[in-house]
C-alpha cells in the first residue's frame, strides 16, 4: 500500500487507488450526514404523492405552486392514476401519500383521513330547456343525452346508484376531458354531472347553468391516504399542513389537522 523513503510514506499504485476510494467514502459520508440532517429539518428531501384523476384537476396545480414556493429544495414527485392503482402504490411504499375522491375500497394496510366532500352538480348550457324548469327530477334526466368522462368511473358508479338505472342503457356520450365536456354543454343540447369544484368559474360567468335536484344529492368524500406503517417525518407533516391550508373554493372545507407545527 505504501513504502518509506527518507522518513516519508509514499503510496504505491495500489495505495493511490485505495486513497482515492477512501476520499470518495469520506465525501459520501459527509453528504449522507448532511442529507439526514436537512431531511429531519424538512428543508431537503423528496415527497411522493399520488392523486386520482379528479383530484389531479382540482388540487394539483395549487399543491405544486405552494409546495415549490415554500419548499424549493424538496423534490415533489407526483403520479396521477386511478384510485385502485394509487392505493396499490401506497400499500407497497412506492408513494408517501395519496389524495382520492370517491368511495375507495378501503385497503386494509392503508389509513383514510377525510379531507372534505365534493358535490356532483347537474350542469347544462344556458340555452338548454332545463333553464326554464324550477324543479328537475330523475325522470327528466333519463330523457336527456348525458355526457360522461370516460376515465371517472367513480362518477358513473355514483350516478348509476342514484338514478337506479344502468348507465350503459342511457343515451350518453363519453369524452376524454372535463374541458371538452364543458364546451359541448355550452351548445345547450346535453347535460352532465360534474364536480362543483370544476364548474364554478362557468357558473359564475353564466356560460353554464345548474339546478338543484329535488331528490338526494350526489356527494363524494375526499380522502388523504397513507400506509399504516408510514412514519410522518417533517416533510410529510409540512405537506399535511400545506394541504390543510389550501382552499380550492369556498365550498370545500378541509378538515385535516397536523400533529404539530414545524418551523422552516
PDB file of C-alpha atoms in Angstrom:
ATOM      1  CA  UNK A   1       0.000   0.000   0.000  1.00  0.00           C
ATOM      2  CA  UNK A   2       2.926   2.365   0.754  1.00  0.00           C
ATOM      3  CA  UNK A   3       6.667   2.354   1.374  1.00  0.00           C
ATOM      4  CA  UNK A   4       9.085   4.524   3.279  1.00  0.00           C
ATOM      5  CA  UNK A   5      11.651   6.772   1.686  1.00  0.00           C
ATOM      6  CA  UNK A   6      13.791   9.284   3.524  1.00  0.00           C
ATOM      7  CA  UNK A   7      11.467   9.216   6.525  1.00  0.00           C
ATOM      8  CA  UNK A   8       8.331   9.732   4.419  1.00  0.00           C
ATOM      9  CA  UNK A   9       5.478   7.460   3.434  1.00  0.00           C
ATOM     10  CA  UNK A  10       4.909   7.155  -0.286  1.00  0.00           C
ATOM     11  CA  UNK A  11       1.844   5.432  -1.714  1.00  0.00           C
ATOM     12  CA  UNK A  12       2.203   2.604  -4.150  1.00  0.00           C
ATOM     13  CA  UNK A  13      -0.018   2.494  -7.235  1.00  0.00           C
ATOM     14  CA  UNK A  14      -2.438   0.251  -5.353  1.00  0.00           C
ATOM     15  CA  UNK A  15      -2.259   2.615  -2.388  1.00  0.00           C
ATOM     16  CA  UNK A  16      -3.189   5.604  -4.581  1.00  0.00           C
ATOM     17  CA  UNK A  17      -6.299   3.747  -5.786  1.00  0.00           C
ATOM     18  CA  UNK A  18      -7.303   2.901  -2.204  1.00  0.00           C
ATOM     19  CA  UNK A  19      -6.688   6.529  -1.191  1.00  0.00           C
ATOM     20  CA  UNK A  20      -8.998   7.830  -3.923  1.00  0.00           C
ATOM     21  CA  UNK A  21     -11.723   5.390  -2.830  1.00  0.00           C
ATOM     22  CA  UNK A  22     -11.247   6.457   0.795  1.00  0.00           C
ATOM     23  CA  UNK A  23     -11.682  10.104  -0.189  1.00  0.00           C
ATOM     24  CA  UNK A  24     -14.898   9.261  -2.025  1.00  0.00           C
ATOM     25  CA  UNK A  25     -16.201   7.335   1.007  1.00  0.00           C
ATOM     26  CA  UNK A  26     -15.454  10.285   3.290  1.00  0.00           C
ATOM     27  CA  UNK A  27     -17.248  12.667   0.915  1.00  0.00           C
ATOM     28  CA  UNK A  28     -20.236  10.318   0.692  1.00  0.00           C
ATOM     29  CA  UNK A  29     -20.345  10.070   4.469  1.00  0.00           C
ATOM     30  CA  UNK A  30     -20.382  13.864   4.766  1.00  0.00           C
ATOM     31  CA  UNK A  31     -23.149  14.078   2.137  1.00  0.00           C
ATOM     32  CA  UNK A  32     -25.172  11.408   3.962  1.00  0.00           C
ATOM     33  CA  UNK A  33     -24.856  13.231   7.284  1.00  0.00           C
ATOM     34  CA  UNK A  34     -25.917  16.490   5.604  1.00  0.00           C
ATOM     35  CA  UNK A  35     -28.850  14.776   3.864  1.00  0.00           C
ATOM     36  CA  UNK A  36     -30.042  13.160   7.101  1.00  0.00           C
ATOM     37  CA  UNK A  37     -29.814  16.464   8.959  1.00  0.00           C
ATOM     38  CA  UNK A  38     -31.654  18.528   6.315  1.00  0.00           C
ATOM     39  CA  UNK A  39     -34.278  15.800   5.784  1.00  0.00           C
ATOM     40  CA  UNK A  40     -35.002  15.758   9.500  1.00  0.00           C
ATOM     41  CA  UNK A  41     -35.385  19.535   9.401  1.00  0.00           C
ATOM     42  CA  UNK A  42     -37.686  19.267   6.368  1.00  0.00           C
ATOM     43  CA  UNK A  43     -35.530  21.556   4.216  1.00  0.00           C
ATOM     44  CA  UNK A  44     -34.327  18.923   1.755  1.00  0.00           C
ATOM     45  CA  UNK A  45     -35.522  15.545   0.554  1.00  0.00           C
ATOM     46  CA  UNK A  46     -38.261  14.042  -1.586  1.00  0.00           C
ATOM     47  CA  UNK A  47     -42.026  13.708  -1.232  1.00  0.00           C
ATOM     48  CA  UNK A  48     -44.003  11.226  -3.368  1.00  0.00           C
ATOM     49  CA  UNK A  49     -47.679  11.989  -3.945  1.00  0.00           C
ATOM     50  CA  UNK A  50     -50.377  10.057  -5.787  1.00  0.00           C
ATOM     51  CA  UNK A  51     -53.621  11.666  -6.972  1.00  0.00           C
ATOM     52  CA  UNK A  52     -56.687  10.226  -8.654  1.00  0.00           C
ATOM     53  CA  UNK A  53     -57.848  11.772 -11.942  1.00  0.00           C
ATOM     54  CA  UNK A  54     -60.348  14.232 -10.482  1.00  0.00           C
ATOM     55  CA  UNK A  55     -58.119  15.149  -7.534  1.00  0.00           C
ATOM     56  CA  UNK A  56     -55.406  15.869 -10.102  1.00  0.00           C
ATOM     57  CA  UNK A  57     -57.549  18.546 -11.754  1.00  0.00           C
ATOM     58  CA  UNK A  58     -58.826  20.064  -8.507  1.00  0.00           C
ATOM     59  CA  UNK A  59     -55.803  20.017  -6.186  1.00  0.00           C
ATOM     60  CA  UNK A  60     -52.597  19.503  -8.111  1.00  0.00           C
ATOM     61  CA  UNK A  61     -51.977  22.985  -9.612  1.00  0.00           C
ATOM     62  CA  UNK A  62     -52.297  24.689  -6.220  1.00  0.00           C
ATOM     63  CA  UNK A  63     -50.278  21.972  -4.459  1.00  0.00           C
ATOM     64  CA  UNK A  64     -47.390  22.287  -6.904  1.00  0.00           C
ATOM     65  CA  UNK A  65     -47.441  26.092  -6.699  1.00  0.00           C
ATOM     66  CA  UNK A  66     -47.455  26.304  -2.905  1.00  0.00           C
ATOM     67  CA  UNK A  67     -45.122  23.359  -2.297  1.00  0.00           C
ATOM     68  CA  UNK A  68     -42.460  24.578  -4.742  1.00  0.00           C
ATOM     69  CA  UNK A  69     -42.717  28.095  -3.301  1.00  0.00           C
ATOM     70  CA  UNK A  70     -42.450  27.097   0.358  1.00  0.00           C
ATOM     71  CA  UNK A  71     -40.040  24.164  -0.038  1.00  0.00           C
ATOM     72  CA  UNK A  72     -37.916  24.761  -3.166  1.00  0.00           C
ATOM     73  CA  UNK A  73     -35.213  22.307  -2.046  1.00  0.00           C
ATOM     74  CA  UNK A  74     -37.644  19.379  -1.671  1.00  0.00           C
ATOM     75  CA  UNK A  75     -38.313  17.308  -4.762  1.00  0.00           C
ATOM     76  CA  UNK A  76     -42.022  16.663  -5.337  1.00  0.00           C
ATOM     77  CA  UNK A  77     -42.835  13.541  -7.338  1.00  0.00           C
ATOM     78  CA  UNK A  78     -46.470  13.178  -8.465  1.00  0.00           C
ATOM     79  CA  UNK A  79     -48.267  10.219 -10.037  1.00  0.00           C
ATOM     80  CA  UNK A  80     -51.805  10.532 -11.407  1.00  0.00           C
ATOM     81  CA  UNK A  81     -53.766   7.303 -11.815  1.00  0.00           C
ATOM     82  CA  UNK A  82     -56.985   5.568 -10.817  1.00  0.00           C
ATOM     83  CA  UNK A  83     -57.792   5.221  -7.121  1.00  0.00           C
ATOM     84  CA  UNK A  84     -57.108   1.436  -7.023  1.00  0.00           C
ATOM     85  CA  UNK A  85     -53.670   1.929  -8.592  1.00  0.00           C
ATOM     86  CA  UNK A  86     -52.789   4.752  -6.206  1.00  0.00           C
ATOM     87  CA  UNK A  87     -53.827   2.552  -3.283  1.00  0.00           C
ATOM     88  CA  UNK A  88     -51.571  -0.264  -4.512  1.00  0.00           C
ATOM     89  CA  UNK A  89     -48.576   2.082  -4.765  1.00  0.00           C
ATOM     90  CA  UNK A  90     -49.153   3.436  -1.259  1.00  0.00           C
ATOM     91  CA  UNK A  91     -49.559  -0.093   0.141  1.00  0.00           C
ATOM     92  CA  UNK A  92     -46.189  -1.081  -1.396  1.00  0.00           C
ATOM     93  CA  UNK A  93     -44.478   2.090  -0.031  1.00  0.00           C
ATOM     94  CA  UNK A  94     -43.899   3.489  -3.519  1.00  0.00           C
ATOM     95  CA  UNK A  95     -45.859   6.628  -2.556  1.00  0.00           C
ATOM     96  CA  UNK A  96     -45.940   8.605   0.684  1.00  0.00           C
ATOM     97  CA  UNK A  97     -49.467   9.982   0.409  1.00  0.00           C
ATOM     98  CA  UNK A  98     -52.461   9.860  -1.894  1.00  0.00           C
ATOM     99  CA  UNK A  99     -55.443  12.152  -2.497  1.00  0.00           C
ATOM    100  CA  UNK A 100     -58.508  10.213  -3.630  1.00  0.00           C
ATOM    101  CA  UNK A 101     -62.056  11.267  -4.395  1.00  0.00           C
ATOM    102  CA  UNK A 102     -64.975   8.886  -4.297  1.00  0.00           C
ATOM    103  CA  UNK A 103     -65.623   5.672  -2.423  1.00  0.00           C
ATOM    104  CA  UNK A 104     -62.361   3.685  -2.199  1.00  0.00           C
ATOM    105  CA  UNK A 105     -62.462   0.021  -1.275  1.00  0.00           C
ATOM    106  CA  UNK A 106     -60.524   0.764   1.930  1.00  0.00           C
ATOM    107  CA  UNK A 107     -57.321  -1.260   1.577  1.00  0.00           C
ATOM    108  CA  UNK A 108     -56.573  -2.991   4.925  1.00  0.00           C
ATOM    109  CA  UNK A 109     -52.992  -1.653   5.036  1.00  0.00           C
ATOM    110  CA  UNK A 110     -53.972   1.983   4.497  1.00  0.00           C
ATOM    111  CA  UNK A 111     -55.316   4.834   6.620  1.00  0.00           C
ATOM    112  CA  UNK A 112     -58.059   7.036   5.097  1.00  0.00           C
ATOM    113  CA  UNK A 113     -58.390  10.530   6.554  1.00  0.00           C
ATOM    114  CA  UNK A 114     -61.342  12.628   5.442  1.00  0.00           C
ATOM    115  CA  UNK A 115     -60.418  15.976   3.911  1.00  0.00           C
ATOM    116  CA  UNK A 116     -63.853  17.160   2.855  1.00  0.00           C
ATOM    117  CA  UNK A 117     -66.616  16.461   0.388  1.00  0.00           C
ATOM    118  CA  UNK A 118     -67.285  17.099  -3.278  1.00  0.00           C
ATOM    119  CA  UNK A 119     -70.733  17.505  -4.804  1.00  0.00           C
ATOM    120  CA  UNK A 120     -71.656  16.313  -8.279  1.00  0.00           C
ATOM    121  CA  UNK A 121     -73.766  19.013  -9.891  1.00  0.00           C
ATOM    122  CA  UNK A 122     -76.202  18.727 -12.774  1.00  0.00           C
ATOM    123  CA  UNK A 123     -74.819  21.138 -15.390  1.00  0.00           C
ATOM    124  CA  UNK A 124     -76.133  22.254 -18.787  1.00  0.00           C
ATOM    125  CA  UNK A 125     -75.933  25.140 -21.253  1.00  0.00           C
ATOM    126  CA  UNK A 126     -77.753  28.427 -20.692  1.00  0.00           C
ATOM    127  CA  UNK A 127     -79.963  27.669 -23.719  1.00  0.00           C
ATOM    128  CA  UNK A 128     -80.978  24.209 -22.526  1.00  0.00           C
ATOM    129  CA  UNK A 129     -84.692  23.645 -21.748  1.00  0.00           C
ATOM    130  CA  UNK A 130     -83.756  22.827 -18.135  1.00  0.00           C
ATOM    131  CA  UNK A 131     -83.108  26.543 -17.538  1.00  0.00           C
ATOM    132  CA  UNK A 132     -86.863  27.123 -17.711  1.00  0.00           C
ATOM    133  CA  UNK A 133     -87.670  24.415 -15.154  1.00  0.00           C
ATOM    134  CA  UNK A 134     -87.818  25.192 -11.452  1.00  0.00           C
ATOM    135  CA  UNK A 135     -87.530  21.523 -10.455  1.00  0.00           C
ATOM    136  CA  UNK A 136     -85.743  18.674 -12.232  1.00  0.00           C
ATOM    137  CA  UNK A 137     -86.417  15.022 -11.437  1.00  0.00           C
ATOM    138  CA  UNK A 138     -84.645  11.768 -12.208  1.00  0.00           C
ATOM    139  CA  UNK A 139     -87.233  11.087 -14.907  1.00  0.00           C
ATOM    140  CA  UNK A 140     -86.302  14.360 -16.629  1.00  0.00           C
ATOM    141  CA  UNK A 141     -82.625  13.365 -16.648  1.00  0.00           C
ATOM    142  CA  UNK A 142     -83.292   9.897 -18.075  1.00  0.00           C
ATOM    143  CA  UNK A 143     -84.761  11.558 -21.178  1.00  0.00           C
ATOM    144  CA  UNK A 144     -81.624  13.609 -21.833  1.00  0.00           C
ATOM    145  CA  UNK A 145     -78.336  12.980 -23.632  1.00  0.00           C
ATOM    146  CA  UNK A 146     -75.732  12.748 -20.871  1.00  0.00           C
ATOM    147  CA  UNK A 147     -72.031  13.457 -21.155  1.00  0.00           C
ATOM    148  CA  UNK A 148     -69.629  11.216 -19.223  1.00  0.00           C
ATOM    149  CA  UNK A 149     -65.948  11.388 -18.501  1.00  0.00           C
ATOM    150  CA  UNK A 150     -64.621   8.061 -19.740  1.00  0.00           C
ATOM    151  CA  UNK A 151     -61.959   7.785 -17.003  1.00  0.00           C
ATOM    152  CA  UNK A 152     -64.023   8.854 -13.989  1.00  0.00           C
ATOM    153  CA  UNK A 153     -65.639   5.536 -13.198  1.00  0.00           C
ATOM    154  CA  UNK A 154     -66.482   6.669  -9.647  1.00  0.00           C
ATOM    155  CA  UNK A 155     -68.796   9.354 -11.050  1.00  0.00           C
ATOM    156  CA  UNK A 156     -70.561   6.787 -13.219  1.00  0.00           C
ATOM    157  CA  UNK A 157     -70.958   4.389 -10.319  1.00  0.00           C
ATOM    158  CA  UNK A 158     -72.455   7.031  -8.014  1.00  0.00           C
ATOM    159  CA  UNK A 159     -74.743   8.318 -10.767  1.00  0.00           C
ATOM    160  CA  UNK A 160     -75.921   4.803 -11.624  1.00  0.00           C
ATOM    161  CA  UNK A 161     -76.814   4.116  -7.993  1.00  0.00           C
ATOM    162  CA  UNK A 162     -78.576   7.445  -7.631  1.00  0.00           C
ATOM    163  CA  UNK A 163     -80.614   7.100 -10.832  1.00  0.00           C
ATOM    164  CA  UNK A 164     -81.249   3.399 -10.135  1.00  0.00           C
ATOM    165  CA  UNK A 165     -80.755   2.841 -13.834  1.00  0.00           C
ATOM    166  CA  UNK A 166     -77.919   1.142 -15.803  1.00  0.00           C
ATOM    167  CA  UNK A 167     -75.531   3.744 -17.203  1.00  0.00           C
ATOM    168  CA  UNK A 168     -74.879   1.663 -20.325  1.00  0.00           C
ATOM    169  CA  UNK A 169     -78.568   1.914 -21.255  1.00  0.00           C
ATOM    170  CA  UNK A 170     -78.640   5.724 -21.079  1.00  0.00           C
ATOM    171  CA  UNK A 171     -78.333   7.941 -24.112  1.00  0.00           C
ATOM    172  CA  UNK A 172     -74.796   9.028 -23.342  1.00  0.00           C
ATOM    173  CA  UNK A 173     -71.575  10.338 -24.888  1.00  0.00           C
ATOM    174  CA  UNK A 174     -68.142   9.651 -23.417  1.00  0.00           C
ATOM    175  CA  UNK A 175     -65.436  12.332 -23.643  1.00  0.00           C
ATOM    176  CA  UNK A 176     -61.817  12.224 -22.534  1.00  0.00           C
ATOM    177  CA  UNK A 177     -61.670  15.551 -20.667  1.00  0.00           C
ATOM    178  CA  UNK A 178     -63.818  17.759 -18.472  1.00  0.00           C
ATOM    179  CA  UNK A 179     -62.821  20.753 -20.608  1.00  0.00           C
ATOM    180  CA  UNK A 180     -64.361  19.100 -23.676  1.00  0.00           C
ATOM    181  CA  UNK A 181     -67.496  18.258 -21.698  1.00  0.00           C
ATOM    182  CA  UNK A 182     -67.975  21.877 -20.654  1.00  0.00           C
ATOM    183  CA  UNK A 183     -67.523  23.097 -24.240  1.00  0.00           C
ATOM    184  CA  UNK A 184     -70.117  20.639 -25.564  1.00  0.00           C
ATOM    185  CA  UNK A 185     -72.553  21.615 -22.800  1.00  0.00           C
ATOM    186  CA  UNK A 186     -72.485  25.240 -23.977  1.00  0.00           C
ATOM    187  CA  UNK A 187     -74.422  24.230 -27.125  1.00  0.00           C
ATOM    188  CA  UNK A 188     -77.450  23.542 -24.917  1.00  0.00           C
ATOM    189  CA  UNK A 189     -78.297  20.052 -26.164  1.00  0.00           C
ATOM    190  CA  UNK A 190     -76.745  17.858 -23.479  1.00  0.00           C
ATOM    191  CA  UNK A 191     -76.415  17.643 -19.687  1.00  0.00           C
ATOM    192  CA  UNK A 192     -73.697  16.300 -17.400  1.00  0.00           C
ATOM    193  CA  UNK A 193     -72.884  15.654 -13.747  1.00  0.00           C
ATOM    194  CA  UNK A 194     -69.598  17.404 -12.957  1.00  0.00           C
ATOM    195  CA  UNK A 195     -67.770  18.211  -9.730  1.00  0.00           C
ATOM    196  CA  UNK A 196     -68.885  21.563  -8.376  1.00  0.00           C
ATOM    197  CA  UNK A 197     -65.209  22.401  -7.867  1.00  0.00           C
ATOM    198  CA  UNK A 198     -64.621  22.219 -11.624  1.00  0.00           C
ATOM    199  CA  UNK A 199     -67.531  24.322 -12.901  1.00  0.00           C
ATOM    200  CA  UNK A 200     -67.651  27.278 -10.522  1.00  0.00           C
ATOM    201  CA  UNK A 201     -65.987  29.646 -12.979  1.00  0.00           C
ATOM    202  CA  UNK A 202     -68.509  28.779 -15.712  1.00  0.00           C
ATOM    203  CA  UNK A 203     -71.472  29.043 -13.352  1.00  0.00           C
ATOM    204  CA  UNK A 204     -70.266  32.406 -12.061  1.00  0.00           C
ATOM    205  CA  UNK A 205     -69.734  33.768 -15.582  1.00  0.00           C
ATOM    206  CA  UNK A 206     -73.089  32.211 -16.609  1.00  0.00           C
ATOM    207  CA  UNK A 207     -71.670  30.323 -19.575  1.00  0.00           C
ATOM    208  CA  UNK A 208     -73.199  27.225 -17.960  1.00  0.00           C
ATOM    209  CA  UNK A 209     -76.190  26.744 -15.675  1.00  0.00           C
ATOM    210  CA  UNK A 210     -77.171  24.348 -12.901  1.00  0.00           C
ATOM    211  CA  UNK A 211     -80.282  23.436 -10.920  1.00  0.00           C
ATOM    212  CA  UNK A 212     -80.751  21.847  -7.530  1.00  0.00           C
ATOM    213  CA  UNK A 213     -82.288  18.419  -7.735  1.00  0.00           C
ATOM    214  CA  UNK A 214     -85.493  17.544  -5.937  1.00  0.00           C
ATOM    215  CA  UNK A 215     -84.010  14.158  -4.952  1.00  0.00           C
ATOM    216  CA  UNK A 216     -80.999  13.411  -2.799  1.00  0.00           C
ATOM    217  CA  UNK A 217     -77.674  14.992  -3.731  1.00  0.00           C
ATOM    218  CA  UNK A 218     -74.616  13.291  -5.140  1.00  0.00           C
ATOM    219  CA  UNK A 219     -71.811  13.674  -2.630  1.00  0.00           C
ATOM    220  CA  UNK A 220     -68.339  12.150  -2.714  1.00  0.00           C
ATOM    221  CA  UNK A 221     -65.732  12.106   0.033  1.00  0.00           C
ATOM    222  CA  UNK A 222     -62.200  13.439  -0.466  1.00  0.00           C
ATOM    223  CA  UNK A 223     -59.562  11.348   1.337  1.00  0.00           C
ATOM    224  CA  UNK A 224     -55.930  11.751   2.283  1.00  0.00           C
ATOM    225  CA  UNK A 225     -54.446   8.245   2.265  1.00  0.00           C
ATOM    226  CA  UNK A 226     -51.208   6.796   3.643  1.00  0.00           C
ATOM    227  CA  UNK A 227     -49.781   3.439   4.665  1.00  0.00           C
ATOM    228  CA  UNK A 228     -50.478   2.422   8.268  1.00  0.00           C
ATOM    229  CA  UNK A 229     -46.755   1.760   8.749  1.00  0.00           C
ATOM    230  CA  UNK A 230     -45.644   5.056   7.206  1.00  0.00           C
ATOM    231  CA  UNK A 231     -43.834   7.336   9.660  1.00  0.00           C
ATOM    232  CA  UNK A 232     -44.756  11.005   9.365  1.00  0.00           C
ATOM    233  CA  UNK A 233     -41.444  12.832   9.082  1.00  0.00           C
ATOM    234  CA  UNK A 234     -41.031  16.604   8.954  1.00  0.00           C
ATOM    235  CA  UNK A 235     -41.584  16.758   5.189  1.00  0.00           C
ATOM    236  CA  UNK A 236     -44.885  14.850   5.331  1.00  0.00           C
ATOM    237  CA  UNK A 237     -46.078  16.935   8.300  1.00  0.00           C
ATOM    238  CA  UNK A 238     -45.273  20.090   6.352  1.00  0.00           C
ATOM    239  CA  UNK A 239     -47.239  18.736   3.408  1.00  0.00           C
ATOM    240  CA  UNK A 240     -50.259  17.980   5.596  1.00  0.00           C
ATOM    241  CA  UNK A 241     -50.128  21.488   7.000  1.00  0.00           C
ATOM    242  CA  UNK A 242     -49.889  22.956   3.495  1.00  0.00           C
ATOM    243  CA  UNK A 243     -52.774  20.821   2.243  1.00  0.00           C
ATOM    244  CA  UNK A 244     -54.877  21.844   5.212  1.00  0.00           C
ATOM    245  CA  UNK A 245     -54.401  25.494   4.229  1.00  0.00           C
ATOM    246  CA  UNK A 246     -55.329  25.012   0.587  1.00  0.00           C
ATOM    247  CA  UNK A 247     -58.899  26.070  -0.060  1.00  0.00           C
ATOM    248  CA  UNK A 248     -59.670  25.419  -3.705  1.00  0.00           C
ATOM    249  CA  UNK A 249     -63.091  27.085  -3.455  1.00  0.00           C
ATOM    250  CA  UNK A 250     -65.208  28.432  -0.568  1.00  0.00           C
ATOM    251  CA  UNK A 251     -67.429  25.355  -0.906  1.00  0.00           C
ATOM    252  CA  UNK A 252     -64.605  22.987   0.040  1.00  0.00           C
ATOM    253  CA  UNK A 253     -63.877  22.958   3.751  1.00  0.00           C
ATOM    254  CA  UNK A 254     -60.791  20.889   4.534  1.00  0.00           C
ATOM    255  CA  UNK A 255     -60.781  19.361   7.996  1.00  0.00           C
ATOM    256  CA  UNK A 256     -57.264  17.902   8.103  1.00  0.00           C
ATOM    257  CA  UNK A 257     -55.110  18.678  11.141  1.00  0.00           C
ATOM    258  CA  UNK A 258     -51.368  18.217  11.614  1.00  0.00           C
ATOM    259  CA  UNK A 259     -49.814  16.660  14.666  1.00  0.00           C
ATOM    260  CA  UNK A 260     -47.526  19.640  15.195  1.00  0.00           C
ATOM    261  CA  UNK A 261     -46.357  22.847  13.580  1.00  0.00           C
ATOM    262  CA  UNK A 262     -42.884  22.802  12.095  1.00  0.00           C
ATOM    263  CA  UNK A 263     -40.892  25.989  11.585  1.00  0.00           C
ATOM    264  CA  UNK A 264     -38.878  26.141   8.376  1.00  0.00           C
TER     265      UNK A 264
END
